[in-house]
Amino acid sequence: MSSFLDFIDSPLALPARRRFIGHGLMLSGAAVALLVGNEALAATGGKATEDDVRILNTALGAELEAIAAYQVGAETGLLQKPVLDLAVTFQGHHKEHAATLSKTIATLGGKPVAAKAKYTFPTDKLKSQEDVLRFAASLEKGAVSAYLGAIPVFGNRDLAKAAASILGDEAMHWAILRNAVGEVPVPSAFVS
Amino acid sequence: MKAARALALVALASAAAIAHGAGRDPRRGEEIYSRCLACHALAYDRTGPRHCGLFGRRAGSVAGFAYSDAMKRSNIAWNAKTLDRFIADPLKTVPGTTMGYAGVKDARERGDLIAYLESAGKSEECRKAR
């Protein structure tokens, strides 16, 4: 147990030093585990920071908005059957992301943001199925960039991995939506 | 030695070019702005605050938007220079900010993006939003 943590936290530590430092690391590892109530998260991913909670909460806010956006899109009456089903499926994914983010924030001792009572959307610009799909695509593209920008700044690597997993899902949404409006589904080898 | 001096000159020249906004392209900047669209819009508040009226306003000052205390207390006035610093590394520039984003690391991309933000501020969309 002690050697396992030593290896993760200071792979370059000399054996003699390790014996001394090891205890400190163990303690701080245990303290983080207590704090976050999640042994696995604390032990393998490194310390979750206050920044991590803030990053997660901002991501949660964006996911909640995406859920509302798909709702608005579905309720315009502009989406026809196969596309409508797709939108509802994607909205379901965003609901799952939001639930996971919310639970993680609470586990880390933060207070998950709630959905706003009212969101602003450019509904005056949504006049056709294509408009709705292009709008959804722009949000999904933005979401990919947002998670890409969050991954390097997480203190805890398990959280970074979770964000990458969500990024992959949103990139697939983006590609499918692009395809649906007749654009090249995957425009480049890298996302930015 | 000669090469080093030449390099220093090039660095100076490009710093001057950046300072004068030479070669900034708001159209490329608009493309880069698509990275911000998960959280921002020009004319209305979302997860992040609206960007219309950004130039010249104090950080954290859009009425009704729930900023972090860090942003409200940052004492920043937004201009090309302060935006360049913030967008390069939001979490380091304003520790405690809720904009959990690594930043745009490429100086030229930032220049284009800031040129776009400035020109968008004068657009029809932003004039109507006032």
Short mmCIF file of C-alpha atoms in Angstrom, two decimals:
data_model
loop_
_atom_site.label_atom_id
_atom_site.label_comp_id
_atom_site.label_asym_id
_atom_site.label_seq_id
_atom_site.Cartn_x
_atom_site.Cartn_y
_atom_site.Cartn_z
CA MET A 1 0.00 0.00 0.00
CA SER A 2 2.70 2.44 1.02
CA SER A 3 5.03 1.43 -1.79
CA PHE A 4 2.18 1.70 -4.30
CA LEU A 5 1.55 5.31 -3.39
CA ASP A 6 5.25 6.08 -3.27
CA PHE A 7 5.62 4.89 -6.80
CA ILE A 8 2.73 7.00 -8.07
CA ASP A 9 3.68 10.17 -6.27
CA SER A 10 7.45 10.17 -6.56
CA PRO A 11 8.76 7.65 -9.06
CA LEU A 12 12.22 9.21 -8.89
CA ALA A 13 12.56 9.21 -5.12
CA LEU A 14 15.53 7.25 -3.81
CA PRO A 15 14.67 4.30 -1.56
CA ALA A 16 16.20 5.96 1.52
CA ARG A 17 14.33 9.21 0.96
CA ARG A 18 11.22 7.31 0.13
CA ARG A 19 11.05 5.89 3.61
CA PHE A 20 10.84 9.38 5.06
CA ILE A 21 8.77 11.13 2.45
CA GLY A 22 6.57 8.10 2.00
CA HIS A 23 4.75 8.66 5.25
CA GLY A 24 3.96 12.26 4.41
CA LEU A 25 2.58 11.27 1.05
CA MET A 26 0.55 8.48 2.59
CA LEU A 27 -0.92 10.92 5.04
CA SER A 28 -1.81 13.50 2.46
CA GLY A 29 -3.23 10.74 0.27
CA ALA A 30 -5.37 9.54 3.15
CA ALA A 31 -6.42 13.10 3.94
CA VAL A 32 -7.55 13.68 0.37
CA ALA A 33 -9.43 10.37 0.43
CA LEU A 34 -11.23 11.51 3.56
CA LEU A 35 -11.93 14.91 2.12
CA VAL A 36 -13.41 13.68 -1.11
CA GLY A 37 -14.91 10.50 0.28
CA ASN A 38 -13.56 8.60 -2.66
CA GLU A 39 -10.53 6.45 -2.05
CA ALA A 40 -10.02 5.54 -5.70
CA LEU A 41 -10.12 9.12 -6.91
CA ALA A 42 -7.71 10.33 -4.26
CA ALA A 43 -5.28 7.45 -4.50
CA THR A 44 -4.74 7.19 -8.22
CA GLY A 45 -5.44 10.60 -9.69
CA GLY A 46 -3.56 13.02 -7.48
CA LYS A 47 -5.08 15.76 -5.42
CA ALA A 48 -8.38 17.22 -6.54
CA THR A 49 -8.17 20.96 -6.08
CA GLU A 50 -10.64 23.79 -5.56
CA ASP A 51 -9.94 24.67 -9.18
CA ASP A 52 -11.09 21.17 -10.13
CA VAL A 53 -14.44 21.74 -8.46
CA ARG A 54 -14.82 25.10 -10.19
CA ILE A 55 -13.93 23.59 -13.57
CA LEU A 56 -16.45 20.78 -13.04
CA ASN A 57 -19.15 23.23 -12.01
CA THR A 58 -18.65 25.40 -15.08
CA ALA A 59 -18.81 22.27 -17.24
CA LEU A 60 -22.00 21.26 -15.43
CA GLY A 61 -23.51 24.67 -16.17
CA ALA A 62 -22.75 24.24 -19.85
CA GLU A 63 -24.20 20.70 -19.90
CA LEU A 64 -27.41 21.92 -18.26
CA GLU A 65 -27.69 24.61 -20.92
CA ALA A 66 -27.14 21.99 -23.65
CA ILE A 67 -29.99 19.89 -22.22
CA ALA A 68 -32.24 22.96 -22.37
CA ALA A 69 -31.04 23.76 -25.90
CA TYR A 70 -31.98 20.30 -27.20
CA GLN A 71 -35.34 20.70 -25.49
CA VAL A 72 -35.93 23.99 -27.31
CA GLY A 73 -34.74 22.38 -30.55
CA ALA A 74 -37.10 19.44 -30.13
CA GLU A 75 -40.01 21.74 -29.27
CA THR A 76 -39.61 23.98 -32.32
CA GLY A 77 -41.47 21.31 -34.26
CA LEU A 78 -38.86 21.76 -36.99
CA LEU A 79 -37.14 18.41 -36.48
CA GLN A 80 -38.47 15.45 -38.43
CA LYS A 81 -38.56 11.89 -37.23
CA PRO A 82 -35.12 10.28 -37.55
CA VAL A 83 -33.41 13.57 -36.71
CA LEU A 84 -35.73 14.21 -33.80
CA ASP A 85 -34.84 10.82 -32.30
CA LEU A 86 -31.18 11.65 -32.68
CA ALA A 87 -31.62 14.96 -30.86
CA VAL A 88 -33.43 13.23 -28.02
CA THR A 89 -30.65 10.62 -27.77
CA PHE A 90 -27.98 13.32 -27.66
CA GLN A 91 -29.95 15.22 -25.04
CA GLY A 92 -29.97 11.98 -23.01
CA HIS A 93 -26.17 11.85 -23.16
CA HIS A 94 -25.95 15.41 -21.88
CA LYS A 95 -28.27 14.44 -19.04
CA GLU A 96 -25.91 11.60 -18.16
CA HIS A 97 -22.90 13.93 -18.28
CA ALA A 98 -24.70 16.41 -16.03
CA ALA A 99 -25.65 13.69 -13.52
CA THR A 100 -22.08 12.39 -13.35
CA LEU A 101 -20.57 15.87 -13.04
CA SER A 102 -23.06 16.79 -10.35
CA LYS A 103 -22.32 13.67 -8.31
CA THR A 104 -18.58 14.18 -8.63
CA ILE A 105 -18.82 17.82 -7.51
CA ALA A 106 -20.81 16.75 -4.46
CA THR A 107 -18.33 13.94 -3.72
CA LEU A 108 -15.54 16.50 -3.79
CA GLY A 109 -17.41 18.65 -1.28
CA GLY A 110 -18.63 21.25 -3.78
CA LYS A 111 -22.12 22.53 -4.44
CA PRO A 112 -23.33 21.58 -7.93
CA VAL A 113 -24.94 24.45 -9.82
CA ALA A 114 -28.62 24.05 -10.60
CA ALA A 115 -30.20 24.57 -14.01
CA LYS A 116 -31.20 28.19 -14.65
CA ALA A 117 -34.88 29.00 -14.67
CA LYS A 118 -34.45 30.59 -18.08
CA TYR A 119 -31.87 30.33 -20.86
CA THR A 120 -31.42 32.63 -23.81
CA PHE A 121 -31.18 30.95 -27.21
CA PRO A 122 -31.15 32.57 -30.65
CA THR A 123 -34.61 31.17 -31.36
CA ASP A 124 -35.33 33.99 -33.85
CA LYS A 125 -32.62 32.47 -36.05
CA LEU A 126 -34.01 28.92 -35.92
CA LYS A 127 -36.36 28.74 -38.89
CA SER A 128 -35.68 25.31 -40.35
CA GLN A 129 -34.47 21.86 -39.37
CA GLU A 130 -31.09 22.79 -40.82
CA ASP A 131 -30.87 25.92 -38.65
CA VAL A 132 -31.56 23.85 -35.54
CA LEU A 133 -28.96 21.25 -36.49
CA ARG A 134 -26.33 23.88 -37.27
CA PHE A 135 -27.00 25.56 -33.95
CA ALA A 136 -26.67 22.22 -32.13
CA ALA A 137 -23.45 21.49 -34.04
CA SER A 138 -21.95 24.82 -32.97
CA LEU A 139 -22.74 24.03 -29.33
CA GLU A 140 -21.23 20.55 -29.58
CA LYS A 141 -18.11 21.89 -31.26
CA GLY A 142 -17.80 24.45 -28.50
CA ALA A 143 -18.25 21.72 -25.91
CA VAL A 144 -15.41 19.70 -27.43
CA SER A 145 -13.15 22.76 -27.18
CA ALA A 146 -14.29 23.44 -23.63
CA TYR A 147 -13.42 19.92 -22.45
CA LEU A 148 -10.18 20.04 -24.40
CA GLY A 149 -9.36 23.22 -22.51
CA ALA A 150 -10.32 21.67 -19.17
CA ILE A 151 -8.33 18.45 -19.44
CA PRO A 152 -4.85 19.99 -18.99
CA VAL A 153 -5.86 22.11 -16.00
CA PHE A 154 -7.41 19.43 -13.80
CA GLY A 155 -5.25 18.71 -10.76
CA ASN A 156 -6.66 15.20 -10.52
CA ARG A 157 -5.90 13.01 -13.53
CA ASP A 158 -8.97 10.81 -13.05
CA LEU A 159 -11.09 13.91 -13.55
CA ALA A 160 -9.11 14.71 -16.71
CA LYS A 161 -9.85 11.19 -17.96
CA ALA A 162 -13.56 11.60 -17.21
CA ALA A 163 -13.54 14.89 -19.15
CA ALA A 164 -11.81 13.18 -22.08
CA SER A 165 -14.50 10.52 -22.07
CA ILE A 166 -17.19 13.20 -22.32
CA LEU A 167 -15.19 15.02 -25.02
CA GLY A 168 -15.24 11.88 -27.17
CA ASP A 169 -19.00 11.62 -26.92
CA GLU A 170 -19.56 15.29 -27.80
CA ALA A 171 -17.17 15.03 -30.75
CA MET A 172 -19.32 12.19 -32.09
CA HIS A 173 -22.43 14.34 -31.72
CA TRP A 174 -20.69 17.14 -33.57
CA ALA A 175 -19.67 14.85 -36.45
CA ILE A 176 -23.16 13.38 -36.81
CA LEU A 177 -24.76 16.83 -36.79
CA ARG A 178 -22.32 18.07 -39.43
CA ASN A 179 -23.12 15.02 -41.51
CA ALA A 180 -26.83 15.68 -41.12
CA VAL A 181 -26.52 19.13 -42.70
CA GLY A 182 -24.35 17.83 -45.53
CA GLU A 183 -20.98 19.00 -44.25
CA VAL A 184 -17.86 16.87 -44.15
CA PRO A 185 -18.51 15.06 -40.86
CA VAL A 186 -14.92 15.04 -39.64
CA PRO A 187 -13.24 18.20 -40.92
CA SER A 188 -9.75 17.67 -39.55
CA ALA A 189 -7.36 15.29 -37.84
CA PHE A 190 -7.27 17.36 -34.65
CA VAL A 191 -9.84 19.23 -32.61
CA SER A 192 -8.92 22.58 -31.11
CA MET B 1 26.84 35.99 -32.32
CA LYS B 2 25.58 37.47 -35.57
CA ALA B 3 22.79 34.91 -35.65
CA ALA B 4 21.80 35.75 -32.09
CA ARG B 5 21.60 39.45 -32.94
CA ALA B 6 19.52 38.70 -36.01
CA LEU B 7 17.21 36.57 -33.91
CA ALA B 8 16.84 39.33 -31.32
CA LEU B 9 15.98 41.78 -34.10
CA VAL B 10 13.37 39.43 -35.49
CA ALA B 11 11.91 39.02 -32.01
CA LEU B 12 11.79 42.78 -31.55
CA ALA B 13 10.20 43.31 -34.92
CA SER B 14 7.51 40.71 -34.31
CA ALA B 15 6.84 42.11 -30.83
CA ALA B 16 6.36 45.51 -32.44
CA ALA B 17 4.07 43.99 -35.06
CA ILE B 18 1.95 42.42 -32.34
CA ALA B 19 1.86 45.68 -30.39
CA HIS B 20 0.55 47.51 -33.44
CA GLY B 21 -1.95 44.83 -34.25
CA ALA B 22 -0.38 44.24 -37.62
CA GLY B 23 -1.46 41.12 -39.43
CA ARG B 24 -4.35 40.39 -37.13
CA ASP B 25 -7.23 38.82 -38.93
CA PRO B 26 -10.68 39.03 -37.37
CA ARG B 27 -12.01 36.47 -39.84
CA ARG B 28 -9.55 33.88 -38.60
CA GLY B 29 -10.41 35.12 -35.14
CA GLU B 30 -14.07 34.33 -35.68
CA GLU B 31 -13.14 30.73 -36.44
CA ILE B 32 -11.14 30.59 -33.20
CA TYR B 33 -14.04 32.13 -31.32
CA SER B 34 -16.00 28.94 -32.07
CA ARG B 35 -13.94 27.41 -29.23
CA CYS B 36 -15.59 29.83 -26.84
CA LEU B 37 -19.15 29.03 -27.96
CA ALA B 38 -19.76 26.33 -25.38
CA CYS B 39 -19.96 29.07 -22.79
CA HIS B 40 -20.15 32.51 -24.40
CA ALA B 41 -22.27 34.47 -26.84
CA LEU B 42 -21.73 38.02 -28.04
CA ALA B 43 -25.07 39.48 -27.11
CA TYR B 44 -26.31 37.52 -24.09
CA ASP B 45 -25.06 35.84 -20.93
CA ARG B 46 -24.67 32.08 -20.85
CA THR B 47 -22.33 29.98 -18.69
CA GLY B 48 -19.94 32.87 -19.29
CA PRO B 49 -20.80 36.57 -19.65
CA ARG B 50 -21.65 38.32 -22.94
CA HIS B 51 -18.77 39.68 -24.99
CA CYS B 52 -20.52 42.71 -26.52
CA GLY B 53 -19.12 45.79 -24.79
CA LEU B 54 -16.06 43.87 -23.58
CA PHE B 55 -13.48 46.45 -24.68
CA GLY B 56 -13.13 49.13 -22.04
CA ARG B 57 -15.31 47.47 -19.45
CA ARG B 58 -14.07 46.38 -16.07
CA ALA B 59 -13.67 42.64 -15.52
CA GLY B 60 -16.61 41.11 -13.74
CA SER B 61 -18.97 44.02 -14.36
CA VAL B 62 -21.89 42.74 -16.46
CA ALA B 63 -24.91 43.35 -14.24
CA GLY B 64 -26.81 40.19 -13.40
CA PHE B 65 -24.03 37.76 -14.33
CA ALA B 66 -22.79 35.59 -11.44
CA TYR B 67 -19.03 36.17 -11.61
CA SER B 68 -16.52 34.60 -9.25
CA ASP B 69 -15.24 36.84 -6.47
CA ALA B 70 -11.82 36.43 -8.07
CA MET B 71 -12.99 38.04 -11.31
CA LYS B 72 -14.90 40.82 -9.55
CA ARG B 73 -11.84 41.69 -7.49
CA SER B 74 -9.31 41.30 -10.30
CA ASN B 75 -9.22 45.03 -11.02
CA ILE B 76 -8.70 44.43 -14.72
CA ALA B 77 -9.94 46.74 -17.46
CA TRP B 78 -10.35 44.79 -20.68
CA ASN B 79 -8.24 45.90 -23.62
CA ALA B 80 -6.12 44.08 -26.19
CA LYS B 81 -3.25 43.71 -23.74
CA THR B 82 -5.18 42.44 -20.72
CA LEU B 83 -7.27 40.15 -22.92
CA ASP B 84 -4.10 38.69 -24.41
CA ARG B 85 -2.82 37.82 -20.95
CA PHE B 86 -6.12 36.42 -19.70
CA ILE B 87 -6.89 34.33 -22.77
CA ALA B 88 -3.35 32.89 -22.77
CA ASP B 89 -3.87 31.44 -19.28
CA PRO B 90 -7.14 32.32 -17.54
CA LEU B 91 -6.49 30.32 -14.36
CA LYS B 92 -3.07 31.81 -13.81
CA THR B 93 -4.06 35.37 -14.72
CA VAL B 94 -7.12 35.38 -12.46
CA PRO B 95 -6.58 32.65 -9.83
CA GLY B 96 -9.93 31.41 -8.62
CA THR B 97 -11.77 32.23 -11.85
CA THR B 98 -14.62 29.92 -12.83
CA MET B 99 -13.48 29.97 -16.46
CA GLY B 100 -11.91 26.52 -16.26
CA TYR B 101 -10.08 26.66 -19.55
CA ALA B 102 -6.38 26.16 -20.29
CA GLY B 103 -6.34 29.09 -22.70
CA VAL B 104 -5.29 29.82 -26.27
CA LYS B 105 -1.54 29.27 -26.24
CA ASP B 106 -0.69 30.45 -29.74
CA ALA B 107 0.04 34.21 -29.75
CA ARG B 108 -1.09 34.68 -33.31
CA GLU B 109 -4.38 32.88 -32.68
CA ARG B 110 -4.92 35.12 -29.67
CA GLY B 111 -4.18 38.20 -31.77
CA ASP B 112 -6.75 37.13 -34.37
CA LEU B 113 -9.27 36.24 -31.68
CA ILE B 114 -8.88 39.60 -29.95
CA ALA B 115 -9.19 41.40 -33.29
CA TYR B 116 -12.44 39.51 -33.82
CA LEU B 117 -13.74 40.37 -30.34
CA GLU B 118 -12.96 44.03 -30.99
CA SER B 119 -14.65 44.12 -34.39
CA ALA B 120 -17.61 42.06 -33.15
CA GLY B 121 -18.12 44.67 -30.43
CA LYS B 122 -18.94 47.18 -33.17
CA SER B 123 -21.19 44.80 -35.09
CA GLU B 124 -24.90 45.16 -35.71
CA GLU B 125 -25.54 42.33 -33.25
CA CYS B 126 -23.79 44.20 -30.44
CA ARG B 127 -25.31 47.57 -31.34
CA LYS B 128 -28.77 46.04 -31.10
CA ALA B 129 -27.90 44.38 -27.79
CA ARG B 130 -27.25 47.70 -26.04
#
